[in-house]
Short mmCIF file of C-alpha atoms in Angstrom, two decimals:
data_model
loop_
_atom_site.label_atom_id
_atom_site.label_comp_id
_atom_site.label_asym_id
_atom_site.label_seq_id
_atom_site.Cartn_x
_atom_site.Cartn_y
_atom_site.Cartn_z
CA MET H 8 104.52 63.79 90.87
CA PHE H 9 104.65 63.23 94.65
CA THR H 10 101.86 61.34 96.34
CA GLY H 11 100.60 61.79 99.89
CA PRO H 12 102.87 59.36 101.77
CA ARG H 13 105.96 60.65 100.05
CA LEU H 14 105.11 64.17 101.14
CA ALA H 15 104.82 63.00 104.72
CA PHE H 16 108.28 61.53 104.50
CA LEU H 17 109.73 64.68 102.99
CA SER H 18 108.24 67.00 105.55
CA ARG H 19 109.68 65.28 108.58
CA GLN H 20 112.94 63.76 107.45
CA SER H 21 114.40 65.87 104.72
CA VAL H 22 114.55 69.28 106.31
CA SER H 23 118.29 68.90 106.80
CA LYS H 24 118.67 68.47 103.04
CA LEU H 25 116.96 71.78 102.47
CA GLY H 26 119.85 73.68 104.02
CA MET H 27 119.56 73.85 107.82
CA ARG H 28 120.01 71.19 110.47
CA ARG H 29 117.26 69.92 112.75
CA SER H 30 119.13 71.20 115.78
CA LEU H 31 118.18 74.70 114.70
CA SER H 32 114.48 74.01 115.04
CA ALA H 33 114.62 74.09 118.84
CA THR H 34 112.36 76.86 120.09
CA GLY H 35 112.73 79.19 123.05
CA PRO H 36 115.17 81.91 123.97
CA ALA H 37 118.14 79.52 124.11
CA ALA H 38 117.64 78.64 120.45
CA SER H 39 118.09 82.21 119.22
CA GLY H 40 121.74 82.39 120.15
CA ALA H 41 122.40 78.96 118.67
CA ALA H 42 120.59 79.94 115.47
CA ALA H 43 122.60 83.11 115.02
CA GLU H 44 125.81 81.21 115.74
CA TYR H 45 124.91 78.49 113.28
CA ALA H 46 123.93 80.93 110.55
CA GLN H 47 127.18 82.79 111.11
CA LYS H 48 129.28 79.64 110.72
CA HIS H 49 127.57 77.73 107.97
CA THR H 50 126.23 80.16 105.43
CA LYS H 51 127.96 81.99 102.65
CA SER H 52 126.85 85.37 103.94
CA LYS H 53 129.92 86.61 105.76
CA GLY H 54 129.83 89.84 107.67
CA ASP H 55 129.65 91.31 111.13
CA PRO H 56 126.90 89.98 113.39
CA ILE H 57 124.21 92.48 114.33
CA SER H 58 123.93 93.02 118.06
CA GLU H 59 120.48 92.85 119.60
CA ASP H 60 120.92 96.22 121.35
CA LEU H 61 121.76 97.93 118.07
CA ALA H 62 118.85 96.36 116.17
CA ALA H 63 116.41 97.24 118.96
CA THR H 64 117.07 100.95 118.39
CA SER H 65 115.47 100.83 114.93
CA SER H 66 111.85 101.97 115.10
CA ALA H 67 111.18 100.61 111.60
CA LEU H 68 112.18 97.13 112.81
CA GLN H 69 110.11 97.39 115.97
CA THR H 70 106.97 98.41 114.12
CA LEU H 71 107.49 95.76 111.42
CA ALA H 72 107.84 93.08 114.11
CA ALA H 73 104.66 94.30 115.81
CA ARG H 74 102.74 94.46 112.53
CA LEU H 75 103.62 90.85 111.69
CA HIS H 76 103.32 89.61 115.31
CA LEU H 77 106.99 88.60 115.37
CA LYS H 78 107.79 89.82 118.88
CA ASP H 79 109.33 86.45 119.77
CA ILE H 80 111.93 86.76 117.03
CA PRO H 81 115.04 88.78 117.98
CA TYR H 82 115.40 92.14 116.25
CA SER H 83 118.92 91.16 115.21
CA THR H 84 117.60 88.24 113.14
CA LEU H 85 114.87 90.42 111.69
CA ALA H 86 117.41 93.11 110.79
CA ARG H 87 119.50 90.53 109.01
CA THR H 88 116.60 89.37 106.82
CA LEU H 89 116.46 92.93 105.44
CA ILE H 90 120.09 93.04 104.28
CA THR H 91 120.59 91.61 100.80
CA ASP H 92 123.95 90.53 99.43
CA THR H 93 124.06 93.54 97.07
CA SER H 94 123.66 96.09 99.88
CA GLY H 95 127.39 96.54 100.51
CA SER H 96 126.60 96.66 104.22
CA ARG H 97 129.28 95.48 106.62
CA PHE H 98 126.69 93.30 108.38
CA ALA H 99 125.89 89.67 107.57
CA ASN H 100 123.34 89.40 104.77
CA ASN H 101 120.23 87.32 104.19
CA SER H 102 121.39 85.13 101.28
CA GLY H 103 121.79 81.97 103.36
CA LEU H 104 118.46 82.44 105.10
CA ALA H 105 116.72 83.27 101.81
CA GLY H 106 117.98 80.10 100.13
CA PHE H 107 116.58 77.95 102.89
CA GLY H 108 113.34 79.93 103.17
CA LYS H 109 112.73 79.55 99.44
CA SER H 110 112.81 75.77 99.75
CA LEU H 111 110.44 75.80 102.73
CA LEU H 112 108.05 78.14 100.95
CA ALA H 113 107.98 76.06 97.77
CA PHE H 114 107.54 72.87 99.76
CA TYR H 115 104.51 74.04 101.74
CA THR H 116 102.90 75.73 98.74
CA TYR H 117 103.22 72.55 96.67
CA GLU H 118 101.84 70.57 99.57
CA HIS H 119 98.85 72.92 99.86
CA PHE H 120 97.89 72.44 96.21
CA MET H 121 98.62 68.72 96.02
CA ILE H 122 96.52 67.98 99.07
CA ASN H 123 93.63 70.25 98.11
CA TYR H 124 93.61 69.59 94.37
CA PRO H 125 95.20 66.16 93.83
CA ARG H 126 94.19 66.01 90.16
CA LEU H 127 95.66 69.35 89.09
CA PRO H 128 97.71 68.89 85.86
CA GLN H 129 101.45 69.30 86.37
CA ARG H 130 101.83 72.50 84.36
CA VAL H 131 98.88 74.15 86.04
CA LEU H 132 100.22 73.11 89.44
CA ARG H 133 103.62 74.60 88.69
CA HIS H 134 102.06 77.84 87.52
CA ALA H 135 99.79 78.04 90.56
CA VAL H 136 102.78 77.63 92.89
CA ASP H 137 104.58 80.28 90.88
CA VAL H 138 101.68 82.69 91.38
CA TYR H 139 102.18 82.29 95.15
CA THR H 140 105.97 82.20 95.41
CA ALA H 141 107.48 84.09 92.45
CA PRO H 142 109.39 87.31 93.27
CA ARG H 143 106.59 89.43 91.83
CA ALA H 144 104.02 87.91 94.19
CA LEU H 145 106.30 88.12 97.22
CA ALA H 146 107.21 91.72 96.42
CA GLU H 147 103.52 92.62 96.40
CA VAL H 148 103.16 91.09 99.85
CA ALA H 149 106.28 92.80 101.22
CA LYS H 150 104.96 96.16 100.04
CA LEU H 151 101.65 95.51 101.80
CA TRP H 152 103.60 94.82 104.97
CA GLY H 153 105.08 98.28 104.67
CA VAL H 154 108.70 97.28 104.05
CA GLN H 155 110.76 100.34 103.12
CA SER H 156 113.74 100.26 100.78
CA GLU H 157 117.24 101.68 100.95
CA THR H 158 118.72 101.59 97.45
CA ARG H 159 121.71 103.92 97.77
CA THR H 160 125.12 102.50 96.93
CA PRO H 161 127.66 102.21 99.77
CA PHE H 162 129.52 105.13 98.19
CA ALA H 163 126.41 107.32 98.09
CA ARG H 164 125.70 106.40 101.70
CA TYR H 165 129.27 107.32 102.63
CA LEU H 166 128.95 110.69 100.92
CA ALA H 167 125.67 111.33 102.72
CA ASN H 168 127.37 110.33 105.98
CA VAL H 169 124.89 107.51 106.56
CA LYS H 170 126.30 104.61 108.55
CA ASP H 171 125.36 100.96 108.02
CA GLU H 172 123.80 101.00 111.49
CA SER H 173 121.20 103.62 110.58
CA VAL H 174 120.06 101.60 107.54
CA LEU H 175 118.93 98.67 109.71
CA GLY H 176 115.18 98.09 109.44
CA ARG H 177 114.98 99.05 105.79
CA LEU H 178 115.47 96.63 102.91
CA ALA H 179 118.99 97.37 101.68
CA TYR H 180 119.82 96.58 98.06
CA ILE H 181 121.17 98.32 94.98
CA ASP H 182 118.48 98.61 92.35
CA ALA H 183 119.25 97.16 88.91
CA VAL H 184 116.82 99.65 87.38
CA GLU H 185 117.99 103.21 87.56
CA ALA H 186 116.28 106.27 86.11
CA VAL H 187 119.22 108.16 84.62
CA GLU H 188 117.19 111.05 83.23
CA PRO H 189 113.54 111.51 82.19
CA GLY H 190 112.76 108.89 79.54
CA VAL H 191 116.04 107.00 79.99
CA THR H 192 116.24 103.97 82.27
CA LYS H 193 119.46 102.09 82.86
CA ILE H 194 119.11 98.39 83.61
CA THR H 195 122.19 96.70 85.01
CA ASP H 196 122.42 92.94 85.16
CA SER H 197 125.26 92.05 87.44
CA LYS H 198 125.94 90.42 90.77
CA THR H 199 126.23 93.79 92.47
CA THR H 200 122.66 94.88 91.69
CA MET H 201 119.21 93.42 92.26
CA HIS H 202 115.73 93.99 90.87
CA ALA H 203 113.32 95.44 93.44
CA ASP H 204 111.01 92.42 93.26
CA VAL H 205 113.85 89.99 93.82
CA ALA H 206 115.13 91.99 96.78
CA MET H 207 111.67 92.02 98.38
CA ALA H 208 111.38 88.28 97.70
CA THR H 209 114.69 87.52 99.41
CA PHE H 210 113.41 89.37 102.47
CA ILE H 211 110.24 87.25 102.72
CA ARG H 212 112.14 84.03 102.08
CA ALA H 213 114.72 84.95 104.72
CA LEU H 214 111.90 85.82 107.11
CA VAL H 215 110.42 82.35 106.64
CA ALA H 216 113.82 80.88 107.54
CA ALA H 217 114.07 83.20 110.55
CA VAL H 218 110.64 82.07 111.75
CA TYR H 219 111.79 78.48 111.30
CA ALA H 220 114.92 79.14 113.34
CA HIS H 221 112.98 80.53 116.29
CA ARG H 222 109.58 78.84 116.15
CA GLY H 223 110.48 75.50 114.59
CA LEU H 224 109.07 73.73 111.56
CA ASP H 225 105.43 73.94 112.61
CA GLY H 226 105.82 77.64 113.33
CA ALA H 227 107.25 78.23 109.87
CA ARG H 228 104.44 76.22 108.33
CA ASP H 229 101.78 78.23 110.16
CA PHE H 230 103.48 81.49 109.20
CA ILE H 231 103.54 80.53 105.51
CA HIS H 232 99.89 79.53 105.58
CA GLN H 233 98.68 82.58 107.51
CA TYR H 234 100.68 85.26 105.75
CA LEU H 235 101.35 83.95 102.25
CA ILE H 236 98.92 81.20 101.24
CA LYS H 237 95.56 82.00 102.86
CA PRO H 238 95.33 85.70 101.93
CA ARG H 239 95.98 85.05 98.26
CA LYS H 240 93.03 84.23 96.06
CA LEU H 241 93.59 82.55 92.73
CA ASP H 242 90.65 81.47 90.59
CA LEU H 243 91.82 78.00 89.62
CA GLN H 244 88.81 77.44 87.39
CA SER H 245 89.83 80.23 85.07
CA ILE H 246 93.53 79.35 84.90
CA ILE H 247 92.88 75.92 83.40
CA SER H 248 92.91 76.32 79.65
CA ILE H 249 91.90 73.27 77.60
CA SER H 250 92.61 73.19 73.87
CA ARG H 251 90.45 70.22 72.75
CA PRO H 252 87.85 69.71 75.47
CA THR H 253 85.35 67.36 73.78
CA ARG H 254 88.05 64.97 72.65
CA GLU H 255 89.77 65.08 76.03
CA LEU H 256 86.51 64.33 77.82
CA ALA H 257 85.91 61.33 75.55
CA VAL H 258 89.39 59.97 76.32
CA LEU H 259 88.88 60.59 80.03
CA CYS H 260 85.58 58.67 80.01
CA SER H 261 87.11 55.73 78.20
CA ARG H 262 90.08 55.68 80.59
CA GLU H 263 87.87 55.78 83.67
CA GLY H 264 85.57 53.08 82.28
CA LEU H 265 82.57 55.39 81.93
CA GLU H 266 80.13 55.40 79.04
CA ALA H 267 81.16 57.65 76.14
CA PRO H 268 80.01 61.27 76.71
CA VAL H 269 76.92 62.41 74.81
CA SER H 270 75.90 66.09 74.47
CA ARG H 271 72.18 66.81 74.73
CA LEU H 272 70.31 70.05 74.20
CA MET H 273 68.55 70.95 77.44
CA ALA H 274 67.03 74.35 76.72
CA GLU H 275 67.11 76.91 73.95
CA SER H 276 65.77 80.32 73.13
CA GLY H 277 65.60 82.38 69.95
CA ARG H 278 67.07 79.84 67.56
CA TYR H 279 66.14 81.98 64.55
CA SER H 280 66.91 85.35 66.16
CA ASN H 281 70.30 87.05 66.11
CA THR H 282 70.79 86.34 69.82
CA PRO H 283 70.11 82.66 70.28
CA VAL H 284 70.98 80.85 73.51
CA PHE H 285 71.50 77.12 73.82
CA VAL H 286 72.02 75.16 77.01
CA VAL H 287 73.76 71.85 76.47
CA GLY H 288 74.47 69.14 79.02
CA VAL H 289 77.12 66.48 78.53
CA PHE H 290 76.04 63.07 79.82
CA SER H 291 77.75 59.78 80.45
CA GLY H 292 74.90 57.30 80.60
CA GLN H 293 72.41 58.70 83.11
CA SER H 294 74.80 61.05 84.90
CA LYS H 295 75.34 64.62 83.85
CA LEU H 296 79.05 65.47 83.81
CA GLY H 297 78.80 69.14 82.91
CA GLU H 298 76.71 71.89 81.42
CA GLY H 299 77.40 74.89 79.25
CA GLN H 300 75.57 77.60 77.41
CA GLY H 301 76.46 79.47 74.27
CA SER H 302 75.09 81.29 71.29
CA SER H 303 75.63 78.34 69.00
CA LEU H 304 75.18 74.61 69.55
CA LYS H 305 78.90 74.07 69.05
CA GLU H 306 79.87 76.72 71.57
CA ALA H 307 77.46 75.35 74.16
CA ARG H 308 78.75 71.81 73.62
CA THR H 309 82.37 72.93 74.04
CA ARG H 310 81.56 74.86 77.19
CA ALA H 311 79.78 71.82 78.60
CA ALA H 312 82.86 69.66 78.00
CA VAL H 313 85.12 72.32 79.57
CA ASN H 314 82.80 72.46 82.57
CA ALA H 315 82.98 68.67 82.98
CA LEU H 316 86.79 68.64 82.69
CA GLN H 317 87.15 71.50 85.19
CA ALA H 318 85.05 69.52 87.64
CA TRP H 319 87.39 66.57 87.13
CA TYR H 320 90.68 68.42 87.42
CA LEU H 321 89.60 70.60 90.33
CA TYR H 322 88.33 67.73 92.44
CA SER H 323 89.03 68.51 96.06
CA PRO H 324 88.73 66.02 98.95
CA ILE H 325 86.13 67.08 101.53
CA ASP H 326 88.45 67.13 104.52
CA PRO H 327 92.03 66.95 103.28
CA THR H 328 94.74 66.45 105.88
CA ALA H 329 98.17 67.71 104.98
CA PRO H 330 100.98 65.34 105.96
CA SER H 331 102.81 68.21 107.64
CA ALA H 332 99.76 69.16 109.75
CA ALA H 333 99.65 65.84 111.61
CA PRO H 334 102.45 64.20 113.61
CA ALA H 335 104.29 61.67 111.44
CA ALA H 336 103.11 58.67 113.48
CA GLU H 337 99.44 59.66 113.21
CA TYR H 338 99.32 60.51 109.53
CA LYS H 339 97.46 57.97 107.47
CA PRO H 340 97.82 58.51 103.73
CA GLN H 341 94.53 58.27 101.86
CA PRO H 342 94.49 55.29 99.50
CA TYR H 343 93.94 57.42 96.43
CA VAL H 344 96.14 57.15 93.38
CA ASP H 345 95.34 59.55 90.57
CA GLY H 346 95.45 58.34 86.98
CA GLY H 347 97.39 61.45 85.98
CA GLU H 348 96.86 63.70 83.04
CA ILE H 349 94.79 62.70 80.04
CA VAL H 350 96.83 61.98 76.92
CA ILE H 351 95.15 62.62 73.59
CA MET C 26 99.78 69.54 75.68
CA PRO C 27 96.00 69.73 75.94
CA VAL C 28 95.83 71.41 79.37
CA GLN C 29 97.80 74.61 79.90
CA PRO C 30 97.74 77.28 82.59
CA ALA C 31 96.28 80.61 81.47
CA LYS C 32 99.14 82.79 82.68
CA PHE C 33 97.40 86.12 82.25
CA ILE C 34 94.95 85.43 85.08
CA GLN C 35 95.82 87.66 88.03
CA SER C 36 95.54 86.66 91.64
CA THR C 37 94.41 88.99 94.41
CA PHE C 38 95.88 89.41 97.86
CA ARG C 39 93.27 89.94 100.59
CA ASN C 40 94.62 91.49 103.75
CA GLY C 41 92.61 90.11 106.65
CA VAL C 42 92.11 86.57 105.37
CA GLY C 43 94.39 84.30 107.42
CA SER C 44 96.23 87.30 108.81
CA PHE C 45 95.82 91.02 109.08
CA VAL C 46 98.68 93.46 108.68
CA GLN C 47 98.00 97.06 109.75
CA PRO C 48 98.17 99.24 106.59
CA CYS C 49 99.08 102.39 108.55
CA THR C 50 102.83 102.35 109.18
CA LYS C 51 103.58 105.80 110.52
CA ILE C 52 101.71 108.69 112.15
CA VAL C 53 103.21 112.17 112.29
CA LEU C 54 101.82 114.61 114.87
CA ARG C 55 102.84 118.11 113.83
CA TYR C 56 102.49 121.04 116.21
CA CYS C 57 103.57 124.66 116.52
CA ASN C 58 105.20 125.81 119.72
CA TRP C 59 103.75 129.31 119.47
CA GLY C 60 100.45 129.25 117.59
CA GLY C 61 97.13 129.27 119.45
CA SER C 62 95.60 126.67 117.12
CA SER C 63 98.11 124.12 118.46
CA ARG C 64 97.01 124.55 122.09
CA GLY C 65 95.05 121.28 122.11
CA MET C 66 97.82 119.41 120.32
CA ARG C 67 100.45 120.67 122.75
CA LYS C 68 98.31 119.52 125.67
CA LEU C 69 97.84 116.11 124.05
CA LEU C 70 101.58 115.75 123.41
CA ASN C 71 102.36 116.71 127.01
CA GLU C 72 99.93 114.27 128.55
CA ASN C 73 99.08 111.40 126.22
CA ILE C 74 101.88 110.91 123.71
CA ARG C 75 103.56 108.00 125.52
CA GLN C 76 100.26 106.23 125.92
CA ILE C 77 99.41 106.67 122.21
CA ALA C 78 102.77 105.23 121.17
CA ALA C 79 102.47 102.31 123.62
CA GLU C 80 98.96 101.47 122.43
CA ASN C 81 100.07 101.31 118.78
CA PRO C 82 103.27 99.26 118.66
CA GLU C 83 102.76 98.56 114.94
CA ILE C 84 102.83 102.25 114.07
CA GLU C 85 105.84 104.55 114.18
CA VAL C 86 104.76 107.72 116.01
CA VAL C 87 106.73 110.85 115.09
CA VAL C 88 106.33 114.26 116.74
CA GLN C 89 107.30 117.17 114.55
CA LYS C 90 107.66 120.86 115.49
CA LYS C 91 106.79 123.20 112.64
CA SER C 92 105.08 126.57 112.47
CA GLY C 93 101.53 126.63 111.12
CA HIS C 94 98.39 124.75 112.04
CA PRO C 95 98.79 121.36 113.72
CA ILE C 96 98.14 118.26 111.59
CA VAL C 97 97.83 114.52 112.03
CA GLN C 98 99.45 112.71 109.11
CA GLY C 99 99.21 108.98 108.36
CA PHE C 100 101.64 107.08 106.13
CA TYR C 101 100.37 103.85 104.59
CA ALA C 102 101.92 100.69 103.19
CA ASN C 103 100.49 101.44 99.73
CA GLY C 104 102.49 104.68 99.61
CA ASN C 105 99.60 107.05 100.26
CA ILE C 106 99.63 109.81 102.86
CA LYS C 107 96.54 111.06 104.67
CA SER C 108 96.70 114.47 106.36
CA VAL C 109 94.07 115.84 108.74
CA CYS C 110 94.21 119.43 109.94
CA VAL C 111 93.42 119.62 113.67
CA ARG C 112 93.59 123.38 114.31
CA ASN C 113 91.82 124.56 117.47
CA TYR C 114 90.83 120.96 118.33
CA GLU C 115 90.52 119.73 121.89
CA PRO C 116 92.78 116.77 122.80
CA SER C 117 89.78 114.38 122.80
CA LYS C 118 88.87 115.40 119.23
CA ILE C 119 92.51 115.02 118.11
CA LEU C 120 92.53 111.50 119.59
CA GLU C 121 89.46 110.76 117.48
CA LYS C 122 91.27 111.95 114.36
CA ILE C 123 94.32 109.87 115.24
CA SER C 124 92.16 106.77 115.41
CA VAL C 125 90.56 107.66 112.06
CA VAL C 126 94.01 107.92 110.48
CA ARG C 127 95.18 104.73 112.18
CA ASN C 128 92.18 102.66 111.11
CA SER C 129 92.19 103.85 107.52
CA SER C 130 93.40 101.52 104.78
CA GLY C 131 95.16 104.34 102.96
CA GLU C 132 93.06 103.81 99.85
CA LYS C 133 91.63 106.86 98.15
CA LEU C 134 88.12 107.65 99.29
CA ARG C 135 85.58 106.69 96.68
CA LYS C 136 81.85 106.39 96.29
CA TYR C 137 80.41 102.89 96.55
CA ASN C 138 77.54 102.66 94.10
CA ARG C 139 76.46 99.13 94.94
CA ALA C 140 75.07 97.75 98.16
CA VAL C 141 77.42 94.77 98.10
CA GLU C 142 80.98 94.73 96.82
CA SER C 143 82.80 91.41 96.95
CA LYS C 144 85.86 89.77 95.50
CA ASN C 145 84.17 86.39 95.83
CA GLU C 146 81.61 84.99 93.44
CA SER C 147 78.06 84.51 94.67
CA VAL C 148 77.54 81.20 96.48
CA ARG C 149 74.05 80.84 95.00
CA GLY C 150 75.13 81.58 91.44
CA ILE C 151 73.53 83.87 88.89
CA TRP C 152 69.83 83.33 88.21
CA SER C 153 69.29 81.65 84.88
CA PRO C 154 66.07 81.80 82.87
CA PHE C 155 66.88 78.39 81.39
CA HIS C 156 66.85 76.54 84.66
CA VAL C 157 63.38 77.49 85.88
CA ASP C 158 60.64 74.94 85.52
CA ALA C 159 59.91 74.25 81.82
CA GLU C 160 56.24 75.28 82.27
CA HIS C 161 57.15 78.81 83.33
CA ARG C 162 59.92 79.24 80.83
CA TYR C 163 59.60 82.14 78.43
CA ARG C 164 59.94 81.02 74.84
CA ILE C 165 60.85 83.23 71.93
#
């Protein structure tokens, strides 16, 4: 598991390892040409470059840029993020951009959780990041942004006399899921097709890389936070599932040098009725660690232990500073080292 | 492993928190070149159409000629379409309808039965009869 200082190091120094050079992060109009040139030379996605004049004729692209406040990003770059490598388009595709954007997205999402919830167990952390960055989640976001799809094969487009130019502005891919006839769905798994969710995800990842290319690292970070992290709400309390809470709490207390936890009945009602309620608090010495209520003493005790463990795992510093939010020289890592997960 | 993620828990995406993306993506203004009910729409298209398009860069504005009553149609990111008939309307009233279509979320209209609807839990928590003062507690 990374700790704070290591994150700070990663964010500033290792961007080149993620797939693009630092030189690309220069902002301003001069950078756009350099970015396009670089992407053309160094990525796998070969194809014709998209001219700015051609891309600017697409009303779908113009409205998408306005909706996402991306007016400072050239339409040609934006058009490219919408062409997947299965589209069969003659233009350069988004696979290189998407690969880099995926790394950036994962990095900042991990950072967000590790800074805000430093005690989150590893598996829960991985799942939480997955909820934010998996294709399914990104596809949901892309649909909310109003991204339209173009799933015809190059042959079908040729027959319909549709040129590659007129497809710009719509997400071009060949769908792996095809409704052959009512009740029959054909699913193809090959390199020439793509699932809809994956195609949408490559667009968002490529867009993150495009924002990086034209606004720099901080711009990409802000974009990820504003458009992908902040709007999503995940109830962390309910995703933590604990199989043996009372035992785990006892081990935790002994590891942290606290007195062994004791469950005490705090209130009850209708013990001899068919709807009894018990409120149990779990105490370590004088301090109450958690509280739970249930229709049996055992249930209430278990809920109290779960409540105490949730409070432990979901500890959040009052004013957490992300390493990437502060300049490298100013960032002071907090001297906090977590004991890690509890082993029972 | 004692602690596992509960993978069935769904997350929600709240447009407007952190960023807001306009749900309306396209507006179609349909008019008839001959019909009297399109008089207001024709006047609007002659005088204001450029201004409407310039004021809404995030929305694709399409003008469509088709016989019948004029309509204002909104296309939304969630796939829904909202159509408003604007026959015999003055340009000012049509502009009102355009703004209604533009500002709509595209969700189906439904009746809200509760005064407050929120995706967030209450800050104060639910009132509990077991946490009032022991003297006033009701005992069965």
